[in-house]
Coordinates of C-alpha atoms in Angstrom, one line a residue:
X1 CA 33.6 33.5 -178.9
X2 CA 34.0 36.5 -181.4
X3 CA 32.6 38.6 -179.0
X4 CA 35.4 37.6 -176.2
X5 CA 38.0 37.6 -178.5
X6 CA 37.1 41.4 -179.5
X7 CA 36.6 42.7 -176.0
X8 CA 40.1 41.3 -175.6
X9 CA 41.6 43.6 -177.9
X10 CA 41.0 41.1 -181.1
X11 CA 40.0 42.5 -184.2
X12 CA 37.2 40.0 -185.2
X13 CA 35.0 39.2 -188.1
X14 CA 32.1 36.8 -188.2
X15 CA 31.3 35.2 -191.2
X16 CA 27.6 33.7 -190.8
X17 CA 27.9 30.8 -193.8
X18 CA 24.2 30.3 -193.1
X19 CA 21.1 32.2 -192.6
X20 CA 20.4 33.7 -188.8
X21 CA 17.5 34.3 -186.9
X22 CA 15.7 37.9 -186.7
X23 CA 15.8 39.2 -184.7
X24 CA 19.4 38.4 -183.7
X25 CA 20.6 38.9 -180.0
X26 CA 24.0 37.2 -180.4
X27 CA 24.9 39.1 -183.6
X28 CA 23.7 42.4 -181.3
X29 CA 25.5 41.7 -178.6
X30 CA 28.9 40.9 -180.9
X31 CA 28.4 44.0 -182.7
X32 CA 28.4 46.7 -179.4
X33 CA 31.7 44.6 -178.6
X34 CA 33.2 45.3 -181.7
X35 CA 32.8 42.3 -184.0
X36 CA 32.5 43.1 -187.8
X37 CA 29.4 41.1 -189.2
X38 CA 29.3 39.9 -192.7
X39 CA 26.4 37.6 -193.8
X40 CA 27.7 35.2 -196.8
X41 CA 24.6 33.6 -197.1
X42 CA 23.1 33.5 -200.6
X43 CA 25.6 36.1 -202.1
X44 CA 27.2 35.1 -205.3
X45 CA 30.8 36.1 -204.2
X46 CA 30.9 34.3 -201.0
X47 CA 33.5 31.9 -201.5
X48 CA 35.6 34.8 -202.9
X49 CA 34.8 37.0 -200.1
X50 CA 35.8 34.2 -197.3
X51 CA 39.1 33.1 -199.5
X52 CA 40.6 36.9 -199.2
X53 CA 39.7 36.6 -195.3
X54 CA 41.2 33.7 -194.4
X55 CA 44.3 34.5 -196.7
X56 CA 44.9 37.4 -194.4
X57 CA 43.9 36.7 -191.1
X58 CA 45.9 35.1 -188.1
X59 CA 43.3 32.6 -187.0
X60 CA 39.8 31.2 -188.2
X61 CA 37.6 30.4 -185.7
X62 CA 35.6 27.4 -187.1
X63 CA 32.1 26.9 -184.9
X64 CA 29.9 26.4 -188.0
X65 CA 28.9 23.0 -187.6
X66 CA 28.9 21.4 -183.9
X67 CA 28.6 17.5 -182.3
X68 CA 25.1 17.4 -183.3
X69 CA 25.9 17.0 -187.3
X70 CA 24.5 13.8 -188.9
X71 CA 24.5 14.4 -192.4
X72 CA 26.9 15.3 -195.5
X73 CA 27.7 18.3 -196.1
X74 CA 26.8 19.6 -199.5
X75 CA 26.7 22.7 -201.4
X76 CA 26.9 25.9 -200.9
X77 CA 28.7 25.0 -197.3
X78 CA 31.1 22.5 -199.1
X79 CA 32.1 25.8 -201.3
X80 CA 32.8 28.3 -198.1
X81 CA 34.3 25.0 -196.2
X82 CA 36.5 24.9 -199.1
X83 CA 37.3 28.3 -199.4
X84 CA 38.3 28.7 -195.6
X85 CA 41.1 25.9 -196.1
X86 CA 43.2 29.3 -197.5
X87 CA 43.6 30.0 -193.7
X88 CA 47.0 29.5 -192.2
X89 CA 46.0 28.5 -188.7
X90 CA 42.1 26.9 -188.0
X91 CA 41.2 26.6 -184.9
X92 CA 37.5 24.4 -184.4
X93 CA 35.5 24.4 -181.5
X94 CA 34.3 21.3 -179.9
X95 CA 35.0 19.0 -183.3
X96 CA 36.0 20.0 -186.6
X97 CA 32.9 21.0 -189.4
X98 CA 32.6 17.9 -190.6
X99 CA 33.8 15.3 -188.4
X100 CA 31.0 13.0 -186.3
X101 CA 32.0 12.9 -182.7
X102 CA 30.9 9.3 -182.0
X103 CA 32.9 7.8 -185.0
X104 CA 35.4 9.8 -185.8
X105 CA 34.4 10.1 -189.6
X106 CA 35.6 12.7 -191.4
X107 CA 33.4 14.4 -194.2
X108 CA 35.3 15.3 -197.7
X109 CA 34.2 18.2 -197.9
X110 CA 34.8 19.3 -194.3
X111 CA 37.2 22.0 -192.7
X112 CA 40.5 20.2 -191.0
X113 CA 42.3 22.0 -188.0
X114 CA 45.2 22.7 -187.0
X115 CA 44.4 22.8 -183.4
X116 CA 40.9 21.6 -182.0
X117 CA 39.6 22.9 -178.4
X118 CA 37.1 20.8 -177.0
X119 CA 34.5 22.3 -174.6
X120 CA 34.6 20.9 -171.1
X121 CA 35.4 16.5 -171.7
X122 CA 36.8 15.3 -175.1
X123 CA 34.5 13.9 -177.5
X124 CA 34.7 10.0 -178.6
X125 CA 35.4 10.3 -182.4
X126 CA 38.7 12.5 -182.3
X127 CA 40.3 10.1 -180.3
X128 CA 39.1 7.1 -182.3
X129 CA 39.1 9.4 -185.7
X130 CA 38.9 7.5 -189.0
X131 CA 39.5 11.2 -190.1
X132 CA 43.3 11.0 -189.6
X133 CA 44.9 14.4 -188.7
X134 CA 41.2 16.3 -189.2
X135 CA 41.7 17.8 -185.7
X136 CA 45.3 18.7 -185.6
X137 CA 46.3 19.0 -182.0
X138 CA 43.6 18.5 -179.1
X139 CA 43.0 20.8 -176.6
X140 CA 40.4 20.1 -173.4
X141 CA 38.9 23.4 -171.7
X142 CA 37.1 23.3 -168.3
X143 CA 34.4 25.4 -169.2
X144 CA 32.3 25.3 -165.7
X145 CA 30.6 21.8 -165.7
X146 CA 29.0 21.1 -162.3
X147 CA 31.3 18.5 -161.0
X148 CA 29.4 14.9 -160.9
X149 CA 27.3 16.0 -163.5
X150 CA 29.0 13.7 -165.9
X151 CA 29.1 10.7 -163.5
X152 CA 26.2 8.8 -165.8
X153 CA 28.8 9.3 -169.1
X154 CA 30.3 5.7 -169.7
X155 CA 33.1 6.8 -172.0
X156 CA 36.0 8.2 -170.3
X157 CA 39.4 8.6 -171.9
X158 CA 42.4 6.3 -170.1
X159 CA 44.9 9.3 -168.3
X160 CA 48.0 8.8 -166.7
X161 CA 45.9 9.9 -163.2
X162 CA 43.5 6.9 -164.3
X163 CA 45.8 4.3 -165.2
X164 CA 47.5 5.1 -161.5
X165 CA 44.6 4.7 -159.8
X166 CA 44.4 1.1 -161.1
X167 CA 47.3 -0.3 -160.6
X168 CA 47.4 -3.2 -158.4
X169 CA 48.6 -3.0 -154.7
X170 CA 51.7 -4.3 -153.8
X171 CA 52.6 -4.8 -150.0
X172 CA 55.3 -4.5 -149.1
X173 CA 55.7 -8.3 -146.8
X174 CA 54.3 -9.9 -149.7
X175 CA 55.8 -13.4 -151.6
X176 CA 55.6 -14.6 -155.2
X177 CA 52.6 -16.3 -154.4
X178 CA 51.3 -13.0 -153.4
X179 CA 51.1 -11.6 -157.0
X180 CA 49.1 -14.4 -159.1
X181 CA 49.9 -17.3 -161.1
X182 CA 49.2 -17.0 -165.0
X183 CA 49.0 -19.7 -167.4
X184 CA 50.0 -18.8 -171.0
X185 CA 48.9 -21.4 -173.9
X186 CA 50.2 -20.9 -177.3
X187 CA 53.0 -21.4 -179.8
X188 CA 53.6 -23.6 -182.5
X189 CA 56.1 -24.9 -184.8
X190 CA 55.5 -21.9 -187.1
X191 CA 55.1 -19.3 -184.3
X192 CA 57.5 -20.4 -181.4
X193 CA 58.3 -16.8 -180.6
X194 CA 54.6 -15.3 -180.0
X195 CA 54.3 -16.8 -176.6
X196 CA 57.8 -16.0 -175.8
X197 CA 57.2 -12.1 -176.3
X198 CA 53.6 -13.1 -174.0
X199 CA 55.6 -14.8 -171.2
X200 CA 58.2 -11.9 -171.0
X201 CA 55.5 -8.8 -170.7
X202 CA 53.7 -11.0 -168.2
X203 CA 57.2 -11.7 -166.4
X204 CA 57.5 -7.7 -166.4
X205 CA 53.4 -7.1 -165.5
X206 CA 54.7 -7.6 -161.5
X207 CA 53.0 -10.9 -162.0
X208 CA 54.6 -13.2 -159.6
X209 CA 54.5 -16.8 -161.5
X210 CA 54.3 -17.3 -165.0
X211 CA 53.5 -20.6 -166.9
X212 CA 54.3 -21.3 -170.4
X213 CA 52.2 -24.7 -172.1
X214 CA 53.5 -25.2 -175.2
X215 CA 53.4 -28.5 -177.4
X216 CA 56.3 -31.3 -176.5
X217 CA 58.2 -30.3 -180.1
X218 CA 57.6 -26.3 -179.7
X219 CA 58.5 -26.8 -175.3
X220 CA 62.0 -28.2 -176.9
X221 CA 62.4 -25.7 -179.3
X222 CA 62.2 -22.7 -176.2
X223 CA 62.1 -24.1 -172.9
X224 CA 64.5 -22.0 -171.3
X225 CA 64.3 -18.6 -172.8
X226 CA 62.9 -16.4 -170.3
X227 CA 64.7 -17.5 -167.6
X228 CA 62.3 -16.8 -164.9
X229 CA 59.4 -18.8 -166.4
X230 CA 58.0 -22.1 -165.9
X231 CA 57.7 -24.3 -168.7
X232 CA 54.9 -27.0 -169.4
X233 CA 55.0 -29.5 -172.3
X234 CA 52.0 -30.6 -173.8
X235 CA 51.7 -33.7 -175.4
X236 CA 52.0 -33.6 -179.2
X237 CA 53.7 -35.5 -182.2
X238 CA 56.7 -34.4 -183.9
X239 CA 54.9 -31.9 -186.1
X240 CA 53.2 -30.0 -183.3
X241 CA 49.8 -31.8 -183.7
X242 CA 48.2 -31.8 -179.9
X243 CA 47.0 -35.2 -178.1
X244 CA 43.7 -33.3 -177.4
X245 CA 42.4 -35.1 -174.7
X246 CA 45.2 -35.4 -172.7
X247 CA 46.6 -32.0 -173.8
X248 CA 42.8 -30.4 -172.7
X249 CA 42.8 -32.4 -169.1
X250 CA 46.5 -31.3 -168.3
X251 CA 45.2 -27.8 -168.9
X252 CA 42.2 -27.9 -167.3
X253 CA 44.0 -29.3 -164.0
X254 CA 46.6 -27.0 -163.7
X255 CA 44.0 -23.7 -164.8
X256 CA 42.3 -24.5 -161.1
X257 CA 45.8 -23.4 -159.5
X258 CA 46.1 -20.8 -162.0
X259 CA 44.9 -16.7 -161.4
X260 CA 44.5 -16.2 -165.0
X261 CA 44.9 -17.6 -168.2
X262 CA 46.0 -16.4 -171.9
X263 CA 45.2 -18.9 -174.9
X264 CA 46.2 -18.1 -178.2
X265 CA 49.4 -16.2 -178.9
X266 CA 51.1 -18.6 -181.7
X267 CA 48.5 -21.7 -181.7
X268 CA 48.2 -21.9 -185.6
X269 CA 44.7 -23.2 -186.5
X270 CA 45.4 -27.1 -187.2
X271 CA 42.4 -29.5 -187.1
X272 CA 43.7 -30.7 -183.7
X273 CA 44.7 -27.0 -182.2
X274 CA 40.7 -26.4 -183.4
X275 CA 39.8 -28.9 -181.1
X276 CA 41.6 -28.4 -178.6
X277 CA 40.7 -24.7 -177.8
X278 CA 37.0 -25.4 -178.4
X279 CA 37.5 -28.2 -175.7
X280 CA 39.3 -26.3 -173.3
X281 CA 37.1 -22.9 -173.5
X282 CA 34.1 -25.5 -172.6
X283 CA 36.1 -27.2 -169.5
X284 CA 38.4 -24.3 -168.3
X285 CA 37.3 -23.2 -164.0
X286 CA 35.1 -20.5 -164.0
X287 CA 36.6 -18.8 -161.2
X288 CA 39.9 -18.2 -163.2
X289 CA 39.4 -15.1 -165.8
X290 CA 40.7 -16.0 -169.7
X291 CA 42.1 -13.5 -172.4
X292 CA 41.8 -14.7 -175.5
X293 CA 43.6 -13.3 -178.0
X294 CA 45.1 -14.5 -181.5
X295 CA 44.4 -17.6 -182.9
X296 CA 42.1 -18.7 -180.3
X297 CA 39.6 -15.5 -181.4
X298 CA 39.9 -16.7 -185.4
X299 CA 39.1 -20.3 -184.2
X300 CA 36.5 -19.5 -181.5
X301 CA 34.8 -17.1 -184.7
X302 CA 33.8 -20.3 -186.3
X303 CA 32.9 -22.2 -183.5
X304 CA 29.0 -21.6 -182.9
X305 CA 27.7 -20.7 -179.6
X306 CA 30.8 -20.6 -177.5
X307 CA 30.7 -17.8 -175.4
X308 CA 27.5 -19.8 -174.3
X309 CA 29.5 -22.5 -173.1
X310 CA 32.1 -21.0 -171.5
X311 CA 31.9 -20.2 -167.5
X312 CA 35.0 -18.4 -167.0
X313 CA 35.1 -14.5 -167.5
X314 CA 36.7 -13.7 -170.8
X315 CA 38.8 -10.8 -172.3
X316 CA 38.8 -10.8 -175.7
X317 CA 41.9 -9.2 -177.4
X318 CA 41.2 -8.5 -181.0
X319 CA 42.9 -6.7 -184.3
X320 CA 40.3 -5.1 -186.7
X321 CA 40.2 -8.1 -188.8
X322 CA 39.8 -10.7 -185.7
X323 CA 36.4 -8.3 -184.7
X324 CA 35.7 -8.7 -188.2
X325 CA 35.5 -12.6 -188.2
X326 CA 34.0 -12.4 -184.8
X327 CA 31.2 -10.2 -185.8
X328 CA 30.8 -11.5 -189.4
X329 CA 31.4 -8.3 -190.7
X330 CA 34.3 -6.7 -193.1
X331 CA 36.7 -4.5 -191.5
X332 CA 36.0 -1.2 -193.4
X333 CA 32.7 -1.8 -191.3
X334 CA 34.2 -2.0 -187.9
X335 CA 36.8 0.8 -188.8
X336 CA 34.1 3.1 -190.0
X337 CA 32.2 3.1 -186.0
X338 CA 34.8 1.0 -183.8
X339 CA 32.8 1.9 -180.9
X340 CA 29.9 0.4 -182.2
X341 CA 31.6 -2.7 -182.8
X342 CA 33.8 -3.2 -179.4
X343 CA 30.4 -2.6 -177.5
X344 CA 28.9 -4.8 -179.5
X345 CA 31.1 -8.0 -179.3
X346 CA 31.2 -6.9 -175.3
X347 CA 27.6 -7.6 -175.2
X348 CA 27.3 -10.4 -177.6
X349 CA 30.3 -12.6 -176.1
X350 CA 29.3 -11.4 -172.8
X351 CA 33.2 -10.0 -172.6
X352 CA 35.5 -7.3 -171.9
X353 CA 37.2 -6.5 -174.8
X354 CA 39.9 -4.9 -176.1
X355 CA 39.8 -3.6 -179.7
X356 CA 43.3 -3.1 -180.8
X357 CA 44.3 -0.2 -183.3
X358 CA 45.3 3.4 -183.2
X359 CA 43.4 4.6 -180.0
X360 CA 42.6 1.1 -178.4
X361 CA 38.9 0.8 -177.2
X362 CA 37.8 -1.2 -174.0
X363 CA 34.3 -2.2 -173.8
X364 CA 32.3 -3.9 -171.7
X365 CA 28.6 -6.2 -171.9
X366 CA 27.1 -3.2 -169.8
X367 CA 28.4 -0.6 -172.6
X368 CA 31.1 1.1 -170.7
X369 CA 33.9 2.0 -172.7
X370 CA 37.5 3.5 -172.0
X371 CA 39.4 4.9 -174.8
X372 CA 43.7 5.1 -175.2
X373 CA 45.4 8.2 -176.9
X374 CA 48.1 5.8 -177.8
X375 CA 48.9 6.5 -181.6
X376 CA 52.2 5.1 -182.4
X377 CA 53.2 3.6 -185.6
X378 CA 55.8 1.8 -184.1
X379 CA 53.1 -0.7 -183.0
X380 CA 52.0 -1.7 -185.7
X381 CA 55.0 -4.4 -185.7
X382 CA 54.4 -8.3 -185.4
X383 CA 54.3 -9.8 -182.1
X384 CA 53.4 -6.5 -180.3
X385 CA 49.8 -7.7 -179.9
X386 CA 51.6 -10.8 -178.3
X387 CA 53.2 -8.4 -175.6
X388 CA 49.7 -7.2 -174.7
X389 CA 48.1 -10.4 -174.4
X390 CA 50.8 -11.3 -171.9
X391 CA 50.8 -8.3 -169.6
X392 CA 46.8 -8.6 -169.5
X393 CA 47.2 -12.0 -168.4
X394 CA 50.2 -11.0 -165.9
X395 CA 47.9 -7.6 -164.8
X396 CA 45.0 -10.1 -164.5
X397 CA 46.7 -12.7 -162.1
X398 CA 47.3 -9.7 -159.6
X399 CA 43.4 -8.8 -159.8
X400 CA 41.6 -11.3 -161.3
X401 CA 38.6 -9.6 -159.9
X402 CA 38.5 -6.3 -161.8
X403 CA 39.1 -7.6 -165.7
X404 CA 38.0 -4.1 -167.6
X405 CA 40.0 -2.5 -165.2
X406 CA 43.1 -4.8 -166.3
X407 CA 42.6 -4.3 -169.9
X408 CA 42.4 -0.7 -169.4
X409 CA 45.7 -0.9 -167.5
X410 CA 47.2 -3.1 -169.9
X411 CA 46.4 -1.1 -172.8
X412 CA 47.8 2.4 -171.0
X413 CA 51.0 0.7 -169.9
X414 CA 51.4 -1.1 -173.7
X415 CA 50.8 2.2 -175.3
X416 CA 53.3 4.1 -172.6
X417 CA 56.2 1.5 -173.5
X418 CA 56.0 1.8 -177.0
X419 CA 56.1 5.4 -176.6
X420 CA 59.5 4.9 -174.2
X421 CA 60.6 2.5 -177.2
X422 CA 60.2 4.4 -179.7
X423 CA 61.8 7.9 -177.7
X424 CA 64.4 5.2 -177.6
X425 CA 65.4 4.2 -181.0
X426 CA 62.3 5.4 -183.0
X427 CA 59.5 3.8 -184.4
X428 CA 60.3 3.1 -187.5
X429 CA 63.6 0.6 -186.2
X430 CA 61.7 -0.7 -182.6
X431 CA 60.8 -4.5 -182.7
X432 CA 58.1 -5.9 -180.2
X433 CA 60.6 -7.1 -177.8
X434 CA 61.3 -3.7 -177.3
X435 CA 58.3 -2.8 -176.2
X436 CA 57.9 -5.6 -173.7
X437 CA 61.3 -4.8 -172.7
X438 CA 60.1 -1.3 -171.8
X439 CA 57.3 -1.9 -169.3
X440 CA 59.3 -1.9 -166.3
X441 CA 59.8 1.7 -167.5
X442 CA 56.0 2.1 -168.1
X443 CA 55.1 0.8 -164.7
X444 CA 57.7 3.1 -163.1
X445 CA 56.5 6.2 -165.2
X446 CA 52.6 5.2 -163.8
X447 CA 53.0 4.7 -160.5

């Protein structure tokens, strides 16, 4: 790079923070195109030394440490890290010194950017970067990889260009009943308005039917709302406690006319509502894909063996701390490698799913995974995991066949109308309903 820059007209110094090999062909061939040398290594003054350069100069290159590093970094390198923080601008190559590309971790003593230029595809743990801010703004160069040689990689990051491509088709001489039928099962006396925020993003997915199967008191309470779903009363008491059998063989019945189905959004976790998702999981068509999301996840993670019981494919839909009940585990652990985790409930629950957060991850049991840019505080509202659940379940109706590349869809277009939302009105004042309100804006953007 040095040598490059200085053949460009640059005037360049290489620092070498470590020792180099000798002889030194890279060095020679950086010094005939101009590049100043200085070796730090081992001198007493070299944290001095590299504070006066990068006090004065316009850029600092950081290459010192690339995708490969695996352990902390410790003194002397923590000193000259530290001392190169003086810079005004750092610019890394590939990832930040310090970061780990698979998890995102950021070392204390490591060097943040200010911009970061990754070398020919992005690398995992930026976008998914427990490091917050590490990398400063990301940059992807072509750098002349064969095309196809990458074809085996199973991580790719979600672009608009991808999202497009897996949008459902829509002809044009189609009817309602062209588009799928989803069944929505949630709410409670508590949470009436979770299933209503899932029944309006699946009413916007381009879904052509919706279903909403509520309990008799929570069906009075919203029946109605969204004016262009169908509603379905399950019988229940007055405080919202299910009939289970008859609530579980009313589901079960209609599910075989359904093209997807979303339980959870709103449920509560009553000894009956227990009962009655364990049942229904076990009886539901297996020809009809299920997102589960919500309370279904935190009752389903104390349910032993279910995944084993259930026929139908399943999307599971979780926040950090549902994958933390799910995997037994505490959420600084699944924060700390979320890739790790999302692939492993995918294979354990034999699943697609979708780990919710800042950069959403989409794994599959065959360890693919797809990974969102969608950072948005603005999210990180209630009831916004609601309007997800409801336009996977509406994206799922249309192509029940092709669940991971639903969720993947789902999660683009969620993170797109938050971002619409929040150029809106901001994200400190948007509300969930927004969001849902802007996927028709979303899908518009996409296609």
């Amino acid at each position: 790079s040095g040598r490059l820059l200085a053949s460009s007209g640059a005037h360049v110094t290489a620092f070498a923070l470590t020792g180099r090999p000798d002889p030194d062909e890279k060095r020679v061939l950086a010094e005939e195109a101009g590049v100043e040398f200085v070796e730090l290594s081992g001198r007493k003054d070299a944290a001095d030394v590299l504070t006066a350069a990068a006090e004065t100069c316009d850029v600092l290159l950081d290459a010192v440490l690339g995708t490969g590093q695996s352990r902390p970094i410790e003194e002397p390198l923590a000193g000259l890290l530290h001392a190169a923080r003086a810079a005004s601008t750092v610019v890394a190559v590939d990832v930040p010194t310090g970061m780990n590309s698979d998890t995102g971790e950021f070392d204390k003593n490591g060097l943040p950017a200010h911009q970061t230029v990754m070398l020919g595809h992005p690398k995992i743990g930026p976008l998914v970067s427990a490091g917050d801010g590490a990398c400063g703004q990301i940059d992807v160069r072509d750098i002349g990889i064969p095309q196809g040689l990458a074809n085996d990689v199973k991580t790719e990051l979600i672009t608009p260009d991808l999202a497009r491509s897996l949008l459902p088709e829509r002809a044009g001489s189609a009817n309602k009943g062209s588009f799928g039928r989803t069944l929505i099962v949630g709410g409670s006396l508590t949470y009436p308005g979770a299933p209503m925020l899932a029944t309006r993003a699946a009413l916007r997915s381009g879904c052509g039917l919706t279903y909403l199967a509520t309990a008799e008191p929570v069906h009075r309470l919203i029946a109605g709302s969204e004016h262009e779903a169908i509603y379905l009363s399950l019988p229940a008491d007055n405080d919202g406690k299910f009939d289970v059998n008859s609530a579980v063989g009313q589901l079960v019945e209609i599910a075989e006319g359904m093209d997807s189905v979303l339980i959870g959004p709103g449920l509560g976790q009553s000894t009956a509502t227990i009962s009655l998702v364990e049942k229904l999981v076990r009886n539901l068509p297996g020809n009809v894909p299920v997102a589960l999301d919500a309370d279904a996840l935190n009752i389903l993670s104390r349910t032993p063996n279910w995944s084993d019981q259930m026929a139908a494919t399943r999307v599971l839909t979780p926040h950090p701390g549902e994958m933390a009940r799910l995997l037994r585990m505490e959420v600084p652990e699944v924060q700390a490698d979320r890739p790790s985790a999302a692939l492993d409930a995918a294979s354990r629950f034999n699943a697609v799913v979708i780990l919710k957060g800042a950069a959403t991850l989409i794994a599959t049991p065959e360890g693919d995974l797809r990974i969102s840019p969608w950072v948005n505080s603005g999210l990180a509202k209630g009831g916004t995991g609601d309007v997800l659940a409801g336009l996977l379940a509406g994206l799922l109706a249309q192509s029940p066949g092709r669940p991971f590349d639903m969720a993947a869809l789902a999660v683009h277009l969620h993170g797109l109308a938050g971002d619409i939302a929040a150029r809106q009105i901001g994200q400190r004042g948007m509300v969930a309903g927004d969001v849902a309100n802007a996927l028709p804006r979303a899908l518009c953007e996409t296609e």
